[in-house]
Each structure stands twice: as C-alpha cells, then as structure tokens.
XYZ file of C-alpha atoms in Angstrom:
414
model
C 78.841 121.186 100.779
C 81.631 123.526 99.562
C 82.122 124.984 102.352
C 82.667 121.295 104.096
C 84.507 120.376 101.208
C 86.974 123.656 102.507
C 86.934 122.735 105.970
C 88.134 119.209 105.449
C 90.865 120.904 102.876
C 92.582 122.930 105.621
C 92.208 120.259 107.984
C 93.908 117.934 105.755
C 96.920 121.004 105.588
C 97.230 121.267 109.158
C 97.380 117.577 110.372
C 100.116 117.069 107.313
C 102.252 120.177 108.909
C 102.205 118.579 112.527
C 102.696 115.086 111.251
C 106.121 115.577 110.401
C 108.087 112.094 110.186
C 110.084 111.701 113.237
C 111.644 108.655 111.853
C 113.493 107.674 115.317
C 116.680 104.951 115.277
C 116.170 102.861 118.560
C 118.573 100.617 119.991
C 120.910 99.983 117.049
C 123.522 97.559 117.820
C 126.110 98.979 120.165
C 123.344 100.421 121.780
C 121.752 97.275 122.755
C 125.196 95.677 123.470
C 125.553 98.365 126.477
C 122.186 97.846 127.544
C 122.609 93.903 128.057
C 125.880 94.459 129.863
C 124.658 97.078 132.060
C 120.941 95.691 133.025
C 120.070 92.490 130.815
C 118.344 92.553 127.922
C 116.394 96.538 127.880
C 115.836 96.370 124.232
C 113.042 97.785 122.183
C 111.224 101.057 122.153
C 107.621 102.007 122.413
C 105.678 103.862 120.053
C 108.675 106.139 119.487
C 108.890 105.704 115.725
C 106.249 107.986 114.199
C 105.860 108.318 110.267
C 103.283 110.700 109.024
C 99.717 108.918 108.042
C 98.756 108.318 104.397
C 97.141 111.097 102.557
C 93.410 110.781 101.974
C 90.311 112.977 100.526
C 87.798 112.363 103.454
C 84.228 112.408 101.310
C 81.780 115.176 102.275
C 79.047 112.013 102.454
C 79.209 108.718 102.699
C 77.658 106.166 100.547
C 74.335 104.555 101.695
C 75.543 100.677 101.915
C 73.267 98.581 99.193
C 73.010 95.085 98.400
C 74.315 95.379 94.929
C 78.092 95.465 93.962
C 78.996 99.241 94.810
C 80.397 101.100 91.474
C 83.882 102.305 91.241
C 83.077 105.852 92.824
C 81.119 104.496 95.645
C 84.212 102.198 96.219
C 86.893 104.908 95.809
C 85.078 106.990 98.275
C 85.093 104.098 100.797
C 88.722 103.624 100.413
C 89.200 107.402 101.382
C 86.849 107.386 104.370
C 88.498 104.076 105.726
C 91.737 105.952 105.445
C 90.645 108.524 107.036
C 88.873 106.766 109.865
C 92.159 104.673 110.280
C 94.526 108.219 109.954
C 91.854 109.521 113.064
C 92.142 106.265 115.518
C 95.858 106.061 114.905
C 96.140 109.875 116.024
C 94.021 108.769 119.312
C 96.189 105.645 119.749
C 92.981 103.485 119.217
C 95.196 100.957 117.654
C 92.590 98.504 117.112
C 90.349 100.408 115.562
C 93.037 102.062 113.064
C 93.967 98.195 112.520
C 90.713 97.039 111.358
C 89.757 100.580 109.238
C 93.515 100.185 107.118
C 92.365 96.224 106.822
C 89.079 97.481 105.312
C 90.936 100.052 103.082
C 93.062 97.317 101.662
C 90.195 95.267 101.047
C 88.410 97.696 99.188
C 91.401 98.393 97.149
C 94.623 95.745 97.799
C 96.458 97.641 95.102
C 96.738 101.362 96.265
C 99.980 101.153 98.800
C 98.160 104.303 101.397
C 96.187 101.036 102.766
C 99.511 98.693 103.745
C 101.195 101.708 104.361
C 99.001 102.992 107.494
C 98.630 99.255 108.421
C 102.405 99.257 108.900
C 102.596 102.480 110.578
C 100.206 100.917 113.646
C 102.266 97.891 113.717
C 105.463 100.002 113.883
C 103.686 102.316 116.577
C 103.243 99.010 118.873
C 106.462 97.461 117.862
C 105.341 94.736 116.021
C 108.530 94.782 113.867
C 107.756 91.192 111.676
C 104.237 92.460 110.846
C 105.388 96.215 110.140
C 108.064 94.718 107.474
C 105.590 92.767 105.956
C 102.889 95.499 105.660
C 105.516 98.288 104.329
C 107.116 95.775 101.657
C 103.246 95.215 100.436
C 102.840 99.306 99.994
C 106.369 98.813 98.156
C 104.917 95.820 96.079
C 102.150 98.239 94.907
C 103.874 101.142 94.303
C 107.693 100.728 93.943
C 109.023 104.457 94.342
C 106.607 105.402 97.334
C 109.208 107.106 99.068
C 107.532 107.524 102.319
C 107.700 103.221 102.492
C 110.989 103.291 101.890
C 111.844 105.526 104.871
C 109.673 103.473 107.168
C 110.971 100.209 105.851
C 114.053 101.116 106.706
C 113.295 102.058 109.854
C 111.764 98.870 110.986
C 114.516 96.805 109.295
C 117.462 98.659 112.110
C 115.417 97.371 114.783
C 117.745 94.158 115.957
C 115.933 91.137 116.449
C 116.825 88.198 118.432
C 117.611 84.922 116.313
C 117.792 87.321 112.797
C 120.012 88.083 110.428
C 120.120 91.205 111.298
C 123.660 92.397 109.845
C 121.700 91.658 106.387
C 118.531 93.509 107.822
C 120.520 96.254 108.353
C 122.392 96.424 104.593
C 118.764 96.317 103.268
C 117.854 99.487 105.193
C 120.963 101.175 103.978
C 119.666 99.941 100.796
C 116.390 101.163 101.085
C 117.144 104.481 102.484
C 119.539 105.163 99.290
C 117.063 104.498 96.952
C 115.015 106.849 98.845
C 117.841 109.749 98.652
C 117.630 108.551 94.628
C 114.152 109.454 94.041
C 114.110 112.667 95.885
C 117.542 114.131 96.433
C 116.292 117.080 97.929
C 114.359 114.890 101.135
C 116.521 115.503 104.547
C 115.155 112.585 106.322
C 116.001 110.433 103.543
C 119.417 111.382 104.206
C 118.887 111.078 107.952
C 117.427 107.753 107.457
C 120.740 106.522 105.367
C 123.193 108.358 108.109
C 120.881 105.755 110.509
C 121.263 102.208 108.500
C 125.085 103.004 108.692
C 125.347 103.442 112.143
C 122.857 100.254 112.620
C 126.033 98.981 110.738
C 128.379 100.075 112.784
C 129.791 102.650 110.456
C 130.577 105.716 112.733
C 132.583 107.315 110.403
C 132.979 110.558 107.762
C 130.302 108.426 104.879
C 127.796 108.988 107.661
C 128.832 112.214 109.142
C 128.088 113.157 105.777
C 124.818 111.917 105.420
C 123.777 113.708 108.741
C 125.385 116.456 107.428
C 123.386 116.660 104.101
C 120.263 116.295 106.094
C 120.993 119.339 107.716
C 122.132 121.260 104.928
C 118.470 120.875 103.229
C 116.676 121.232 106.866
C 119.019 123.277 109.597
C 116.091 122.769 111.630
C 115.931 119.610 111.086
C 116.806 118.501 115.056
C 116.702 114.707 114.263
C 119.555 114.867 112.158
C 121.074 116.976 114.562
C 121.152 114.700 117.088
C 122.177 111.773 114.969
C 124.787 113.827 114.211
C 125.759 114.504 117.572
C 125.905 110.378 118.241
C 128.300 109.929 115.412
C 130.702 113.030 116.289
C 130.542 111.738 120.165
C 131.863 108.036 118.894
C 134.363 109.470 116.319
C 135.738 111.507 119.880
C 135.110 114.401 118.820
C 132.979 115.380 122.463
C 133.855 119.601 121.473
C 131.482 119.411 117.994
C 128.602 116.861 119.818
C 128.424 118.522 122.928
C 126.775 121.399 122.022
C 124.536 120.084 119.300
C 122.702 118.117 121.728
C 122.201 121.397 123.878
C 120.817 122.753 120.701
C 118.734 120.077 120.024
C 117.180 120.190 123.643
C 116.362 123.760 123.361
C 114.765 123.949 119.978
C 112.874 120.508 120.738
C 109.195 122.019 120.665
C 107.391 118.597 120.667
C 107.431 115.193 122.868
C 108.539 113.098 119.923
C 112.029 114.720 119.335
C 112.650 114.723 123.369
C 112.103 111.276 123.140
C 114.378 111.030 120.493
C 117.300 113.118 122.446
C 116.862 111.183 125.484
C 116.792 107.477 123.175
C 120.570 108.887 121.930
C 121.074 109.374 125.637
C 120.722 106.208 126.528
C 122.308 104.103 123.509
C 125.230 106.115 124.869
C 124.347 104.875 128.653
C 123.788 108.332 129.511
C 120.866 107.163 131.341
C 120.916 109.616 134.003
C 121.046 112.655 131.655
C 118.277 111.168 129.989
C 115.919 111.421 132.403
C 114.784 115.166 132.612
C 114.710 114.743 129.328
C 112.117 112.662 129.212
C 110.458 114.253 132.043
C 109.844 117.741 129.953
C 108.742 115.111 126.853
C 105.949 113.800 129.076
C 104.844 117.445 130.497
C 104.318 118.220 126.771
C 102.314 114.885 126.536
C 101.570 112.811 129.496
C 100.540 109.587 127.297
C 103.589 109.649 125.084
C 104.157 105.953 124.844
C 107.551 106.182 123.598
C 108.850 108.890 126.890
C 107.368 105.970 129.181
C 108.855 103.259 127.609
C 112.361 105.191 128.045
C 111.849 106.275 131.066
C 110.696 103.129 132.593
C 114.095 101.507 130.880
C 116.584 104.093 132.411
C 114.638 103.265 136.128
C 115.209 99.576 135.617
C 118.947 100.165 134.732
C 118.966 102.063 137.427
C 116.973 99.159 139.776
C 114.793 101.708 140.358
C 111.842 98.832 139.997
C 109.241 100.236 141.344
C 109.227 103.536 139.573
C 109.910 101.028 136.473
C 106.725 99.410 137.040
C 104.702 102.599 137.598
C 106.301 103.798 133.869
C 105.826 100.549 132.107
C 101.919 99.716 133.566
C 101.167 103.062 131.875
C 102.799 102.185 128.460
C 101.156 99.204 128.529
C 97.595 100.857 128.678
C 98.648 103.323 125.849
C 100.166 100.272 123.892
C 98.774 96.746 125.329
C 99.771 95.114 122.226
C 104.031 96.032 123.130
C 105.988 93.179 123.529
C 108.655 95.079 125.146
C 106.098 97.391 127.760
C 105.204 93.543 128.855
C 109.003 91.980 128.760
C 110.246 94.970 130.739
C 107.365 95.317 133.407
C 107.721 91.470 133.747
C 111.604 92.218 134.476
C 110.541 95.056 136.775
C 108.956 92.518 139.252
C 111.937 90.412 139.305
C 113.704 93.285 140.742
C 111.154 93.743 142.826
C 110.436 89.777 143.872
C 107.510 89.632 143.099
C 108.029 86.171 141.393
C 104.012 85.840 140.610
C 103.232 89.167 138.838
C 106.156 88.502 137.539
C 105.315 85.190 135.855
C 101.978 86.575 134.843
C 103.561 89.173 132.620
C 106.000 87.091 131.208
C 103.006 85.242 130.173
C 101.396 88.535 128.187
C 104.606 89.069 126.833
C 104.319 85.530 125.692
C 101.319 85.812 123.802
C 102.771 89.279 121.935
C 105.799 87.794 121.024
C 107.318 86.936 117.585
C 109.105 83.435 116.895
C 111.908 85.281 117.730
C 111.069 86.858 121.023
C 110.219 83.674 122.248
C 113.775 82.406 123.896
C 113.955 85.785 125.234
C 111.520 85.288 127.891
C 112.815 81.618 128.447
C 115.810 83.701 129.534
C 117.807 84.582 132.575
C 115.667 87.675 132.753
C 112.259 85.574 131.817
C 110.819 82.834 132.949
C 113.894 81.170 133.900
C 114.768 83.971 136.337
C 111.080 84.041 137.589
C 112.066 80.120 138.741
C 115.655 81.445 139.950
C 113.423 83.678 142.388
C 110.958 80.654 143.733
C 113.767 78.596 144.135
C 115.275 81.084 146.466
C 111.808 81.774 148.230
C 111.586 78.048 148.703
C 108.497 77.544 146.508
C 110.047 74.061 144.694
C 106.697 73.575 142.739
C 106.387 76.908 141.677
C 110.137 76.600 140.184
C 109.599 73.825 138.390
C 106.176 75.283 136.667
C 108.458 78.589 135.393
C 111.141 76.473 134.320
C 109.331 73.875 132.345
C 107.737 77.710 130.861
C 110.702 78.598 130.424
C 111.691 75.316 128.349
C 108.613 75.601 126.347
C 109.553 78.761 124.877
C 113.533 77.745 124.601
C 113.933 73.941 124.448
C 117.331 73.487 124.067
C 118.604 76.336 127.444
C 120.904 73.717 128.602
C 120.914 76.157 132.227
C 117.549 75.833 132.547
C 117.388 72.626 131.383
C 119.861 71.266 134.441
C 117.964 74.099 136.560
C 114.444 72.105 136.255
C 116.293 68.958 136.867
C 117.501 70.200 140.302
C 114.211 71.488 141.378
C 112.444 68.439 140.611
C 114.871 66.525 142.723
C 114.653 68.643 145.543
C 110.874 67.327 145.351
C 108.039 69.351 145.746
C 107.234 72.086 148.085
C-alpha cells in the first residue's frame, strides 16, 4: 500500500510539472474586428485555453458503496477519487465523462472550490464561455483567494461575446487578474493574465508593456508572456523589439499549446499566412490538438480555402463536438463551398450549442440567412424560405432577412 501510496505521489508531481497553465488570450477585440472585415465573423477558439487541473490525493482504495449515509472519511475520499477520475478524462478529452465526475465531486462536497473549478476548466476547454463563468465564480464563492480561479476567470471573461457587455466583462478581468498579482506577487502568469485584460481593453500601451514585462522578469522562459509581449510592442510600432521575440518564442516552443498560442497572435494580427506552419509543427507534436485545428481551419476559411477548412474543422469537431464555433465555422465552410444543405445541417448543430447570445449569429449573413442567399441563387425557392424563416427564428427582428423571406415567398414555391 505504501509503495502505491508512492507511486500515485510522483505521479501526482509529474502531471503538475507538464500541466503548466497556458492561459491563452483569443480573439480580443481588435482581433475579432479584423477577422469580420477580412472573412465574416471567424471568432472563437477551440480548446486552446488550458489551465492546469485541480489538485487531488487519488485514494489507494476505494470505498465499498453501502446503503447507510457514508461517514466523513468515506466521503472525503470520494471527493478525491471523483477529482481524480474527472483530472484523467479531461487529460483524454473525454469531456463528458470529466463533466459528470466534477458534477459528482461537487455533490459530494458543494463547498470545496477544486470541484467548480475542474467543471469550469471542461467548459472553458469546449468554449462554453456562459457556463465556464458561472462554474469559476462558484470555486470563487467557496474560496475567495483561490488564485488559480481568478486567472481562469479572467480568462473566460476577455472572450467577446455577441449581444454582451463586454467592455465591462473585460474591466472585471483586469479586475480579477490584479487581485490575482495581489495575493501572489511573485506569480508570472498573473501578470501575464493582467498584461491580457488590458489589451482585451484596448490598452496597447507602456501599463501593459509592463505587465508583460514583469511576467518575464519572474519567468524569462516564460514564452507566453513573450509573445504577448511581442503583440503589444508590434501595435505600439515598435516592429525592431517584436520581431525577434516571436522568433524566440517559435524556437523555444517545446509543446503544441504555446504554438497554438504563437500562431493565435498571428492571426489577431491577420498574419494568417505566417500562421500556418506554425500550426502545422503544433499538430506534428499532437495531431488531436483541438485548439491547432480550430486555427488552422480559421486561417483556410480566410483564405477560402473551404475545403481544407472543412477537413480541419470536421476533426475539431470530433475532438470537441460540444464547440459552438468548430460547428459555426464548418457550417460557414460549406457556404464557401455551396453546399447549401450540409450547410444548413450544421448551422442547425451549431444551433443547439449555442448561448442566448450566439443565437443571431447564425441568423446572420454568414448563417442561416446566407444558407437561403445560396438556394435562392440555386433556384430552390422552398428551400429559401425554410432557412430564412430559421434564420428569423433565431433573430426576429433581421429586418434583411426579414424583406429577404418576403421576396422568396412571392416568387412562390419551387
């Protein structure tokens, strides 16, 4: 037994030391401003964000289930093993699974934060940004200075969401992230996480240079604030200092997650094209790197390369099935490539994934009401009028579509 108990010790050490928290800032909001103008809506990332799992003490056995009310050891040690069952699944991107073992962990003990805290790390891996906010502020709620749920909170809270507030959002990550740099001063990504909510801001200027700076100063190897850096110094003009700290960056990058990172600063740049090998050496280190597909599939689709797109995002999907944004961006895929009917069948899985705010997104130019553009111009009237009145389901009051579905249904049906 001791010499499990050992085993499961160094384990524990190891799978900390290659968890580090590649706390990733995706599409803040100059970056989706240049996607929309370039190629519609490409916002979103997938799986990219990846905070280290909650600690837990595996137990050497597990308790026999009986019908009588289990005693506080017997509960404490089914708290750890659901942690740690959730920890594994999340690690094999069995999302579901790590979903329902963090739901059991919370039951068993709704007051320790590790439970909401790994629950919000598998909605953050899958993008479900509403869900993620609501499961980090509950590991906040139980334990105020958890520093780790500060970081991710502030994460989630610079991803921009249609029909939010999100310049508030974004002053509450700053917020968070500070308070973060407050309880441990000596914690580079908390600094890295506060350079972030400026930028999300729009503050590209010497407060955050600073911040990225600090970062570094307690980590030099610390590549994510490197290339934050780099993002700031190449908007402040300064191409001489950026430059070559994303060269750096690329060749000290040992691991998929900070290539995906480098290439995601690419592209909120629209260095899409530069991006792309990139991502390419990201997915020879891991093949099944949800975040690397997700990228790469959005640089092809800028690029109208739509069938490539599709072959990227069809494989995200089956790593992530639960991404709004895998299914939004495949379904935009087929537009490019015409084909209006897989088209309006993946609009119609991104339906079912999205939030209350996602929803007049796909009623959209480049959702439903562009898979209706594309019947109309194949002649298939009925067909038209079916995405459109979609379309108006999602987003009532899209005056365009509204006048849109009026003109099909007048041309009668066909």
């Amino acid at each position: 037994m001791f010499e499990r108990a050992r085993q499961l010790r160094a384990k524990g050490k190891a799978h900390r030391a290659t968890c580090v928290v590649i706390l990733i800032s995706i599409l803040l909001c100059a970056g989706v401003a240049r996607a929309q103008e370039t190629s519609g809506d490409l916002s979103g990332g997938a799986g990219i964000f990846r905070p280290k799992n909650p600690e837990s003490k595996h137990s050497t056995t597990r308790p026999v289930a009986r019908p009588t009310r289990p005693n506080p050891a017997e509960i404490e040690a089914r708290y750890e093993d659901a942690l740690s069952d959730g920890n594994d699944a999340r690690d094999a991107r069995k999302y579901a699974a790590a979903e329902a073992s963090y739901r059991g962990a919370i039951k068993l003990k709704p007051r320790d934060a590790r439970g909401s805290y790994g629950l919000g790390n598998v909605f953050a891996d899958q993008q479900r940004w509403d869900e993620a906010e609501k499961a980090y502020r509950d590991a906040l709620s139980a334990s105020p200075a958890n520093v780790e749920a500060l970081l991710a909170l502030s994460f989630v809270l610079v991803q921009p969401r249609t029909g939010v507030m999100n310049a508030k959002r974004f002053t509450d990550a700053e917020d968070f992230a500070h308070r973060a740099t407050g309880l441990q001063p000596n914690n580079a990504v908390a600094f890295d996480r506060l350079g972030v909510a400026m930028v999300a801001r729009g503050i590209f200027n010497a407060d955050a240079e600073a911040a990225f700076r600090r970062a570094l100063q307690l980590d030099p190897n610390f590549v994510v604030a490197q290339v934050h850096l780099a993002r700031v110094l190449r908007h402040m003009n300064r191409f001489s200092e950026a430059d070559p700290l994303y060269n750096s960056a690329i060749a000290q990058a040992k691991d998929a997650p900070t290539l995906v990172l480098i290439a995601d600063a690419m592209q909120t740049e629209q260095r899409w094209n530069d991006s792309e090998p990139v991502l390419r050496r990201a997915l020879d280190l891991d093949a099944k790197n949800p975040g690397a597909l997700f990228l790469l599939g959005r640089m092809m689709t800028v690029n109208k390369r739509y069938a490539e797109a599709e072959s990227a995002f069809k494989r995200a999907g089956e790593i992530n099935p639960k991404s709004f944004q895998v299914q939004y961006l495949l379904g935009r895929a087929y537009l490019g490539l015409e084909r209006y009917d897989d088209a309006f069948k993946t609009y119609e899985r991104a339906a079912e994934l999205a939030s209350d705010t996602d929803r007049k997104q796909i009623g959209g130019a480049f959702g439903f009401g562009g898979v209706g553009d594309g019947f109309m111009k194949a002649g298939r009237t009925r067909d038209a009028v079916r995405a459109y009145d979609r379309a108006l389901q999602l987003d009532p009051n899209n005056a365009d579509v509204q006048q849109k579905a009026a003109a099909a249904r007048a041309k009668g049906p066909q």
